[in-house]
Coordinates of C-alpha atoms in Angstrom, one line a residue:
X606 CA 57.6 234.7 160.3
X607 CA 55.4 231.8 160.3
X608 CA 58.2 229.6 159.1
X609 CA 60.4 230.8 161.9
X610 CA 57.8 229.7 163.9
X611 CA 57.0 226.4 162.3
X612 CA 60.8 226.1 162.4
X613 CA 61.0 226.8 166.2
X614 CA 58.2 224.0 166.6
X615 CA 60.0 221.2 164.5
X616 CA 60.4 217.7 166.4
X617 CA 63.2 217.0 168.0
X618 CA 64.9 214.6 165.7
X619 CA 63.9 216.9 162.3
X620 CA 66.2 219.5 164.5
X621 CA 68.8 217.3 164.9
X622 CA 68.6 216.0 161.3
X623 CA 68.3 219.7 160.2
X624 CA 71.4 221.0 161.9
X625 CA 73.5 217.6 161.1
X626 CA 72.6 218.6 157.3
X627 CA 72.9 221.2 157.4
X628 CA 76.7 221.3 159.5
X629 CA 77.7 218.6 156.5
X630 CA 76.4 220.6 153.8
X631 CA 78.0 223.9 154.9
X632 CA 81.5 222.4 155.9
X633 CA 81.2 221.0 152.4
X634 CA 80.9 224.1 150.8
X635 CA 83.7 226.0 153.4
X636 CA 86.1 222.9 152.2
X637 CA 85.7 223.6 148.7
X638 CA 86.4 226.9 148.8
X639 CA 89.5 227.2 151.0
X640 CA 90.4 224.3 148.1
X641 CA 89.4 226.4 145.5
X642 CA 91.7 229.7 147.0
X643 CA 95.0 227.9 148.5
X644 CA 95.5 224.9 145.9
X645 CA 94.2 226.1 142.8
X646 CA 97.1 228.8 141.8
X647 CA 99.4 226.3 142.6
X648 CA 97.7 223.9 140.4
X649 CA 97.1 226.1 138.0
X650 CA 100.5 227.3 137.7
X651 CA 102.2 223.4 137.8
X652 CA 99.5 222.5 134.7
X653 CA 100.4 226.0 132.7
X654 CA 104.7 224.9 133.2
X655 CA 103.9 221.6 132.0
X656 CA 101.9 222.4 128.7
X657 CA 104.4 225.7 128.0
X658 CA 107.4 222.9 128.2
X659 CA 105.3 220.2 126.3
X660 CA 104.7 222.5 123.7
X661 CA 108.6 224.1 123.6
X662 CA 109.8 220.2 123.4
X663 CA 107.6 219.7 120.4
X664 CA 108.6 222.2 118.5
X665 CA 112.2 222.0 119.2
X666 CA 111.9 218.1 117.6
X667 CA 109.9 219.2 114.8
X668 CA 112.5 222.2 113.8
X669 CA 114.7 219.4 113.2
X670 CA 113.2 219.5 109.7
X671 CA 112.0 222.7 109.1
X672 CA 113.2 226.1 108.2
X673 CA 113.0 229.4 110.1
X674 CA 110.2 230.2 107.8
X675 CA 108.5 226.9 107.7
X676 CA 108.7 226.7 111.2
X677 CA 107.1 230.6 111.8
X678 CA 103.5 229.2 111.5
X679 CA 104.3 226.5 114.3
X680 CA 105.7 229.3 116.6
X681 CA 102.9 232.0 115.8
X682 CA 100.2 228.9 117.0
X683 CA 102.4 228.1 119.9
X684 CA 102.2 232.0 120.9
X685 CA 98.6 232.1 120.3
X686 CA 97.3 229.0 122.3
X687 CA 99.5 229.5 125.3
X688 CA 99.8 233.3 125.5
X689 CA 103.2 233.4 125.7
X690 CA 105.6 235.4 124.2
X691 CA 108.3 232.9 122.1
X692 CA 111.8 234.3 119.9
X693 CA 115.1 233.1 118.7
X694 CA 118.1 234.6 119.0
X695 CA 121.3 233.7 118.0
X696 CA 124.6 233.2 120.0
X697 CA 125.2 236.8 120.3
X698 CA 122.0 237.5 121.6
X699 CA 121.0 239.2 117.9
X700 CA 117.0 238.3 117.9
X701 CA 116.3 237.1 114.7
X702 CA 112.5 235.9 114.9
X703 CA 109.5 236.9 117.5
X704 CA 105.6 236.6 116.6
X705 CA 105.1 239.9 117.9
X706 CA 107.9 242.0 115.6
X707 CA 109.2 242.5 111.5
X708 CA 112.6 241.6 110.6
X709 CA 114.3 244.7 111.3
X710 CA 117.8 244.3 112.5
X711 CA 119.2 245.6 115.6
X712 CA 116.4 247.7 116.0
X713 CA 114.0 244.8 116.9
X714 CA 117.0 243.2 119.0
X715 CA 116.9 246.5 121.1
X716 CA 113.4 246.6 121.9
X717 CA 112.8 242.7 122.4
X718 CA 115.6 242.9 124.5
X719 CA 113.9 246.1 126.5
X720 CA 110.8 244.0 126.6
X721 CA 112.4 240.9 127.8
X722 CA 114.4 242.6 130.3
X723 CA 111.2 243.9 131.5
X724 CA 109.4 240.9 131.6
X725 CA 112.0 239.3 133.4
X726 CA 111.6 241.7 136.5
X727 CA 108.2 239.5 136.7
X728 CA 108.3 237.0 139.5
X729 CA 105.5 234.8 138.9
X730 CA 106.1 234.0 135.2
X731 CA 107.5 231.7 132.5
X732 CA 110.7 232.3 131.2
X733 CA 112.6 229.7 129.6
X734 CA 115.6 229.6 127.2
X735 CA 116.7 226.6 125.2
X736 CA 118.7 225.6 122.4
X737 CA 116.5 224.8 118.8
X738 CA 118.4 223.6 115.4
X739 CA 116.8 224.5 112.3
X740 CA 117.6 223.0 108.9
X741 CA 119.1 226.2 107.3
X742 CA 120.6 227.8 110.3
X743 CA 123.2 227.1 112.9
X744 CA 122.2 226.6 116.6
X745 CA 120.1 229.0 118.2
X746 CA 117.8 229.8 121.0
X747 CA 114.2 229.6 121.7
X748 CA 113.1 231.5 124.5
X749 CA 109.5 231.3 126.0
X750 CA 108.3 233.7 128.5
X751 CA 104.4 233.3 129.8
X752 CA 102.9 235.4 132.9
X753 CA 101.1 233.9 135.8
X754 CA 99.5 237.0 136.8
X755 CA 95.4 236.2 135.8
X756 CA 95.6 233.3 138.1
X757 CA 96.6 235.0 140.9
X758 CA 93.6 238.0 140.0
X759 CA 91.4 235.4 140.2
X760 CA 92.3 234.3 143.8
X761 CA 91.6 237.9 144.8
X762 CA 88.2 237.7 142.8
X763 CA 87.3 234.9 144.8
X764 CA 88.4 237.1 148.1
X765 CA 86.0 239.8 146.9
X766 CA 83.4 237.3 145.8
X767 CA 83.3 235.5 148.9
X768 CA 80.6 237.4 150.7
X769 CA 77.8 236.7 148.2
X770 CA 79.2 233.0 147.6
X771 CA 78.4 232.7 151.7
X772 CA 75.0 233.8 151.0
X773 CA 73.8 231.7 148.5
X774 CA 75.8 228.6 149.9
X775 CA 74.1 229.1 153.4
X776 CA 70.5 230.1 151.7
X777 CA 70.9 226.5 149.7
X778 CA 72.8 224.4 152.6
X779 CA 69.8 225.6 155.1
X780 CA 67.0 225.3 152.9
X781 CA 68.1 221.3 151.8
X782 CA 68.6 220.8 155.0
X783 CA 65.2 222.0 156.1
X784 CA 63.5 220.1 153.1
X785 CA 65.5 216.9 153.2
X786 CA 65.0 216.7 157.1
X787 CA 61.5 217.6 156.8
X788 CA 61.2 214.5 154.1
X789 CA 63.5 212.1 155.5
X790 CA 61.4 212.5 159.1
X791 CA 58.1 212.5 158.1
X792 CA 57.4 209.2 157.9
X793 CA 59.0 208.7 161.1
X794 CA 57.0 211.1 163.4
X795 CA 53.7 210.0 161.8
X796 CA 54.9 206.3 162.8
X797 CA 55.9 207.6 166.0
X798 CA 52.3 209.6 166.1
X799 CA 51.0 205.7 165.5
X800 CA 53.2 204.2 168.2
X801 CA 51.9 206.1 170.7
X802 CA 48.3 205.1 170.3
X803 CA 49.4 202.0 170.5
X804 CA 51.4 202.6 173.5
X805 CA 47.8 203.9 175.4
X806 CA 46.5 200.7 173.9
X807 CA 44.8 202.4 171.1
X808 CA 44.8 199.8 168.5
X809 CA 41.8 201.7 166.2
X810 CA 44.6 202.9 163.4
X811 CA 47.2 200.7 161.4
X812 CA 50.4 202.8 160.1
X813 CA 50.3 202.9 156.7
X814 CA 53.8 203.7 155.0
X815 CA 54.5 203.0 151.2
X816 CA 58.1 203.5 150.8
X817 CA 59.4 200.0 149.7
X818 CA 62.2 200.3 152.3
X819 CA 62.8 199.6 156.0
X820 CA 60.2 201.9 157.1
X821 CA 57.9 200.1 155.3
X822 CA 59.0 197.3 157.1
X823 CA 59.0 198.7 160.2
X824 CA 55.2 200.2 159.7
X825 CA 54.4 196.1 159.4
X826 CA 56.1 194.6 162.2
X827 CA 54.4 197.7 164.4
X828 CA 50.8 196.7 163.1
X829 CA 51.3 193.0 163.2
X830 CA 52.4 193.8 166.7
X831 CA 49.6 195.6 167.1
X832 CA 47.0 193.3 166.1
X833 CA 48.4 190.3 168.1
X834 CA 48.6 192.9 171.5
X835 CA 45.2 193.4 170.5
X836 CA 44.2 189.4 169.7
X837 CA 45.7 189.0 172.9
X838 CA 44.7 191.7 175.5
X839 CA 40.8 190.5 174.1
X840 CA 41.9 186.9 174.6
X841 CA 42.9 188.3 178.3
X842 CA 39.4 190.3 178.9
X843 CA 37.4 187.3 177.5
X844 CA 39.7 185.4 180.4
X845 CA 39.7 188.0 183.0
X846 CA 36.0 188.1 182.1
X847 CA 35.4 184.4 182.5
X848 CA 37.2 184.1 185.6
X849 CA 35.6 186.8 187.5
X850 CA 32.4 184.2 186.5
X851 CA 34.1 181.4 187.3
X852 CA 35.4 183.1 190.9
X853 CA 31.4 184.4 191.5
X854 CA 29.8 181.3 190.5
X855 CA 32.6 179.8 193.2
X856 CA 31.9 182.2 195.3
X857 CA 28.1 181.2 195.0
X858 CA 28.8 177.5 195.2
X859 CA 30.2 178.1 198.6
X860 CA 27.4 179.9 199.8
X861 CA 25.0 177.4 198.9
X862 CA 27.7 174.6 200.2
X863 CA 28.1 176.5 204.1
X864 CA 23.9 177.3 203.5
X865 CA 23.2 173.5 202.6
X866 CA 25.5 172.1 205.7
X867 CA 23.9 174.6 208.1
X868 CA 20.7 173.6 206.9
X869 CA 21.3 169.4 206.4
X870 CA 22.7 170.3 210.2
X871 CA 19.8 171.4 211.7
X872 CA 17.2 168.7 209.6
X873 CA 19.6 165.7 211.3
X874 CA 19.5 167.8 214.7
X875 CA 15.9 167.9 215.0
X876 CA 15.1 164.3 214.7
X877 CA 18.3 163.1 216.7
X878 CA 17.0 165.6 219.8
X879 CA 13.8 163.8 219.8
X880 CA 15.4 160.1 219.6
X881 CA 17.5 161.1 222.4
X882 CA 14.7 162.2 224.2
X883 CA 12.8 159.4 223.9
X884 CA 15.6 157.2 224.7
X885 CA 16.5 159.2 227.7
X886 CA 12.8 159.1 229.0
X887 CA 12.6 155.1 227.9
X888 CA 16.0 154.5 230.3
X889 CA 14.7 156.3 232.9
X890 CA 10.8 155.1 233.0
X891 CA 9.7 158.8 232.8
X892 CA 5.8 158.7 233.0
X893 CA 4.5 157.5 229.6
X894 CA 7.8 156.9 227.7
X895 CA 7.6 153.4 230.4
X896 CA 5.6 152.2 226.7
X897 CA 8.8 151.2 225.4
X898 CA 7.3 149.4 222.1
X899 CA 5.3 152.5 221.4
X900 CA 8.6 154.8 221.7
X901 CA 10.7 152.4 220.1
X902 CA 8.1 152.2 217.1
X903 CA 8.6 156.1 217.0
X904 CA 12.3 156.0 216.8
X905 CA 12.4 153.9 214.1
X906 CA 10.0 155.9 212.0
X907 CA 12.4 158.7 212.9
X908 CA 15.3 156.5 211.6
X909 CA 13.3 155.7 208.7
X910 CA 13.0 159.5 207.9
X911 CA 16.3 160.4 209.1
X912 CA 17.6 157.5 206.3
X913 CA 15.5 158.9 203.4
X914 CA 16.7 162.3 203.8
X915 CA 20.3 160.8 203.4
X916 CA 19.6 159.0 200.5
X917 CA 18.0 162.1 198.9
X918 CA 21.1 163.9 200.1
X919 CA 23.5 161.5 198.1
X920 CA 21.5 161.6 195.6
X921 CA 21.7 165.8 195.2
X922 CA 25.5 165.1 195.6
X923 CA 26.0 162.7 193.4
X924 CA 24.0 165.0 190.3
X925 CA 25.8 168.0 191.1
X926 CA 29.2 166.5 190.6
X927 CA 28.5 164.3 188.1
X928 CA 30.6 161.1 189.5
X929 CA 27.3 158.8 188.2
X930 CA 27.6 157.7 184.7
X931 CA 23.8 158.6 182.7
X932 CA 22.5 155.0 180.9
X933 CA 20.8 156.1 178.0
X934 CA 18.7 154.3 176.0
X935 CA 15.0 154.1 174.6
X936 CA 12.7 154.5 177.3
X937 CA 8.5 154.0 177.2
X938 CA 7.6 157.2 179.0
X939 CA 3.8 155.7 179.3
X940 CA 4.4 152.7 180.7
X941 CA 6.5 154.8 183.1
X942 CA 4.5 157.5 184.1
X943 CA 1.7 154.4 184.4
X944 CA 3.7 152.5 186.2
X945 CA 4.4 155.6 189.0
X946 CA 0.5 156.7 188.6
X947 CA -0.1 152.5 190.4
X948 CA 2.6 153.6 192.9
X949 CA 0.6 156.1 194.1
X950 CA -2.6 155.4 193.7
X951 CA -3.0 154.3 197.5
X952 CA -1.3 157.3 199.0
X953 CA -4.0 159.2 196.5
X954 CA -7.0 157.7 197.7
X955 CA -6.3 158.8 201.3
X956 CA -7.0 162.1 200.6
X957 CA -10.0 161.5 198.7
X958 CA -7.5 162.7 195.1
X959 CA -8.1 161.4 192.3
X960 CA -5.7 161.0 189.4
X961 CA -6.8 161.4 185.7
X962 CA -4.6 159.7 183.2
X963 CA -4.7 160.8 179.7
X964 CA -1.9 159.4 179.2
X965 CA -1.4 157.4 175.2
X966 CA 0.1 154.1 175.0
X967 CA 3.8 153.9 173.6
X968 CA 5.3 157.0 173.6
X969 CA 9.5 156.6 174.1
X970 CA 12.1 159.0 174.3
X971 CA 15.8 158.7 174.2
X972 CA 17.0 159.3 178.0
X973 CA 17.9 157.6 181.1
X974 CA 14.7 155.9 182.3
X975 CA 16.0 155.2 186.4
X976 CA 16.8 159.2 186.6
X977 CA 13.2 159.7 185.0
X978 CA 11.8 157.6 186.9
X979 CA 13.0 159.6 190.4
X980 CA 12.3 163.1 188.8
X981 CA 8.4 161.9 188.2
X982 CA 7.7 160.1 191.1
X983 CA 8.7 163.2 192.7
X984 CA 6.6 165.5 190.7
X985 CA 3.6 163.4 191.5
X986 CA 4.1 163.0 194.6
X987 CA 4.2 166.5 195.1
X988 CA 0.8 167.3 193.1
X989 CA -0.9 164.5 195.6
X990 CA 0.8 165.8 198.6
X991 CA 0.2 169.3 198.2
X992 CA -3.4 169.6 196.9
X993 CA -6.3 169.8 199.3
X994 CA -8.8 166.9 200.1
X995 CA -10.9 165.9 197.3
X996 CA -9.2 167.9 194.4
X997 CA -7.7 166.3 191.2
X998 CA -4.4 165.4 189.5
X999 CA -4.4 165.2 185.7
X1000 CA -1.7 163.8 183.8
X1001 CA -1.4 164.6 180.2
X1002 CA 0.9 163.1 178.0
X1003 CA 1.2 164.7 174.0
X1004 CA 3.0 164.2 170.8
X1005 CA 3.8 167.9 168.8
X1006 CA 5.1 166.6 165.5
X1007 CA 5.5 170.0 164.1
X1008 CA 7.7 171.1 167.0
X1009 CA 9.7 167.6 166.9
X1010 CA 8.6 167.3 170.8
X1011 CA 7.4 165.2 173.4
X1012 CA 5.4 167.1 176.6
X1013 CA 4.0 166.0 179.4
X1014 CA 2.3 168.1 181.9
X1015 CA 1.2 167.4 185.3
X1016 CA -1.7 169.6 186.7
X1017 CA -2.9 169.4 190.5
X1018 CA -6.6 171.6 191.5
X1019 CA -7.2 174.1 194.4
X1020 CA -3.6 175.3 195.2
X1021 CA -1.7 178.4 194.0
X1022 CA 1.8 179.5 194.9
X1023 CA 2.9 183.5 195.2
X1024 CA 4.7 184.0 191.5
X1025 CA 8.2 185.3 193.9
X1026 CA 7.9 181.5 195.3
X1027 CA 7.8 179.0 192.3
X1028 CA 11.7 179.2 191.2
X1029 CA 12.7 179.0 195.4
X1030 CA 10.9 176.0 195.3
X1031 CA 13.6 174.3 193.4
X1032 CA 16.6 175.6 195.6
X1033 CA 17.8 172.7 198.2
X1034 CA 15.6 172.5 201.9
X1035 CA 13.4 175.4 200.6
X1036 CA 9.5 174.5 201.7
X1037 CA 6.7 176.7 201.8
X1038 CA 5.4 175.3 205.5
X1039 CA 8.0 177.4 206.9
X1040 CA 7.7 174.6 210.6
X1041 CA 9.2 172.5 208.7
X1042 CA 7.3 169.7 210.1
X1043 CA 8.2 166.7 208.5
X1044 CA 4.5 165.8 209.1
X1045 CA 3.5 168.4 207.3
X1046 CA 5.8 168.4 204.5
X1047 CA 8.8 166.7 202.8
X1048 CA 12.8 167.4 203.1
X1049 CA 13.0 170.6 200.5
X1050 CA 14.8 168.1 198.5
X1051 CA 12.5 166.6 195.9
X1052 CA 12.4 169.5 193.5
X1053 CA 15.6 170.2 193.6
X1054 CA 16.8 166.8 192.9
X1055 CA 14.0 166.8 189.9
X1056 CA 16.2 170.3 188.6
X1057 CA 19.6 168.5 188.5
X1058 CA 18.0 165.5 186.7
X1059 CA 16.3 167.6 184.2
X1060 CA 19.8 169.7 183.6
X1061 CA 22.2 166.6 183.3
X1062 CA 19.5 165.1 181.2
X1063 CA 18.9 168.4 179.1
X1064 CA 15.0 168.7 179.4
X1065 CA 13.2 171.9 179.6
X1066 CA 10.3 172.2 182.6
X1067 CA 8.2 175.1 183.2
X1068 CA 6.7 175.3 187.1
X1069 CA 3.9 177.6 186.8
X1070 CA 0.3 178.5 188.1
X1071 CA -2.8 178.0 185.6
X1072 CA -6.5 178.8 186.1
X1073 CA -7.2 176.2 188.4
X1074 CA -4.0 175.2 189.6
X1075 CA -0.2 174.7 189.0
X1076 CA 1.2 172.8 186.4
X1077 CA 4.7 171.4 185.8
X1078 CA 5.7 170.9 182.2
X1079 CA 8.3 168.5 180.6
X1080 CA 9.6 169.0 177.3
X1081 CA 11.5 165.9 175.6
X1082 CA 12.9 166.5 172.2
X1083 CA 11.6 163.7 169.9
X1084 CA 14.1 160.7 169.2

């Protein structure tokens, strides 16, 4: 039952092998048979006539040169071998010789002659007379007579036999055919079993076939297949991956790009409102603005303002897209910092700051000194600017030859910034004095500028608040 079942349940192309077997291997068999019933009396009966005339020929061309006697033991063997019933007679149809009788006279003519007559009344038989010369008698005849009949018994055996020859020749043809199909397809639906994975992109299994034969072959080219799909649908995430980045940092960069026109919009705006205002009130003679020279003194400092914020704005611009070309070379970072520390010294001193420099002499690094020059001026300025009346600024400048490194920090007193604020203060036009006074504070640019310097350069900084202060921290590998 379970094999009926299992049979019922077979693929479809192990049924079609099966039936297609089994069709071939039971036509086959049908063939042979109907071969076997119609062709083989006829066969049988054309070989039997040819070896009973053979056989009569030869002896006929041996009696040439033999006696009736001498030739008895050649006749007896012919009778024997063929089954066939062989005598000579003489003219007058006296019998003189037959295997089966004595030498008796008329009496054995009589019966051989019943018998013959007899035997002649058989249709599907032998029976052939022909003329023999022996060497001590005159011409006589040797007549052969054979019967058909076991031949034809055996047709009708293979009638009656035919029931039980259709049940072992189906039982065999069906259960080949179910073996060889079941072989022969194995291989195949397992591969197919493996090429459906891979169709739902499942490339976790190879298909492993050892046959040494085209489905070998074939079970390679599917898992090279396989493995390049695979090569290639990663090499299409990683892609896909990379360009969703690439599309959200865009997406980001336009942001910041509409943010940083709104906001370089309303920076110009301000300052241009009030130079058309006091030109407006200067044209006019409108109650004090009739002090030209102190109005006109304004507008310039205005310009003057209006002028530095462009130049820090092509400066942003020209470190985000990289169109400037970086000089490096060796670069004295104390004379430098020194150098800025003079700079300021006066701008310092008005609110009552002062600056300590602990700065060694003749520490270089490999880097671009004009671009360091901008980023620390800026950093300084900032400590100055930002700290309250009468605090310091310290400026520390160290050599770590274990870590290979160069750092220099700069720490300004009496100030702290909220933790959520110290990375926005390096985002372009962001200022803590939310007026945005530029009395009270710069253009939101200075940090920001210092950040792209630092990144085309490839320092690390740290922005940070310490115990009595904030510190910003450069790190410079060592050349």
């Amino acid at each position: 039952m379970n094999r009926i079942v299992n049979f019922m349940k077979m693929k479809k192309i192990t049924y079609k092998l099966f039936m297609i077997t089994s069709l071939i291997l039971l036509s086959f068999a049908v063939l042979i048979y109907l071969t076997l019933y119609f062709f083989l009396p006829t066969f049988y009966e054309q070989y039997k006539t040819n070896q009973l005339q053979s056989g009569i020929a030869e002896i006929i061309d041996k009696s040439k040169s033999l006696t009736v006697r001498e030739a008895k033991e050649l006749l007896d063997e012919y009778s024997k071998e063929n089954n066939a019933i062989i005598y000579l007679q003489e003219k007058n149809g006296n019998i003189i010789y037959s295997p089966s009788f004595n030498f008796q006279g008329n009496t054995r003519s009589s019966i051989i002659t019943g018998k013959t007559s007899q035997n002649e009344e058989t249709v599907n038989a032998f029976n052939h007379s022909l003329p023999i010369q022996f060497l001590n008698e005159g011409n006589l005849m040797v007549t052969v007579f054979a019967t058909f009949q076991p031949i034809d018994e055996a047709s009708q055996v293979l009638v009656r036999f035919l029931p039980y020859i259709s049940i072992i020749v189906v039982c065999i043809g069906l259960g080949s055919a179910y073996l060889y199909s079941r072989f022969i397809t194995k291989p195949l639906l397992y591969i197919n079993e493996r090429a459906q994975k891979m169709a739902n992109l499942d490339f976790s299994e190879n298909i492993v076939v050892r046959s040494n034969d085209e489905l070998e072959e074939l079970s390679n080219s599917l898992n090279e297949m396989s493995n390049n799909l695979q090569k290639t649908m990663d090499d299409l995430r990683i892609a896909n991956e990379q360009l969703k980045d690439d599309i959200e940092r865009e997406r980001k960069i336009e942001t910041k790009r509409r943010d940083f026109f709104a906001t370089v919009a309303h920076e110009l705006k301000t300052p241009l409102t009030v130079m058309k205002g006091y030109i407006e009130g200067m044209i006019y003679n409108i109650g004090p603005y009739e002090n030209r020279d102190f109005y006109l003194e304004k507008n310039h400092k205005i310009i003057e303002g209006m002028e530095q914020l462009v130049r820090e704005i092509l400066s942003m611009s020209k470190l985000e897209q990289n169109i400037f070309k970086i000089q490096m070379k060796e670069t004295n970072l104390s004379n430098l910092i020194e150098t800025i520390t003079k700079d300021l010294v006066f701008f310092a001193s008005q609110k009552e700051i002062t600056v300590i420099n602990k700065i060694p002499p003749n520490l270089s690094v490999f880097s671009d000194s004009d671009l360091l020059e901008k980023a620390f001026k800026n950093i300084i300025h900032n400590a100055i600017m930002y700290s309250p009346q009468g605090e310091t600024v310290y400026l520390e400048l160290t050599e770590d030859s274990e870590e290979n490194q160069i750092q220099i920090q700069v720490i300004n007193t009496g100030v702290h910034i909220k933790a959520e604020e110290l990375q926005q203060l390096f985002q372009p036009f962001y200022r803590l004095e939310k007026s945005r006074n530029r009395n009270t504070g710069g253009s939101g640019l200075g940090l920001y500028i210092v950040k792209q310097i630092f990144i085309s350069l490839s320092i690390n900084y740290s922005f940070n608040n310490v115990e009595n202060g904030i510190r910003f921290l450069v790190t410079f590998p060592q050349k």
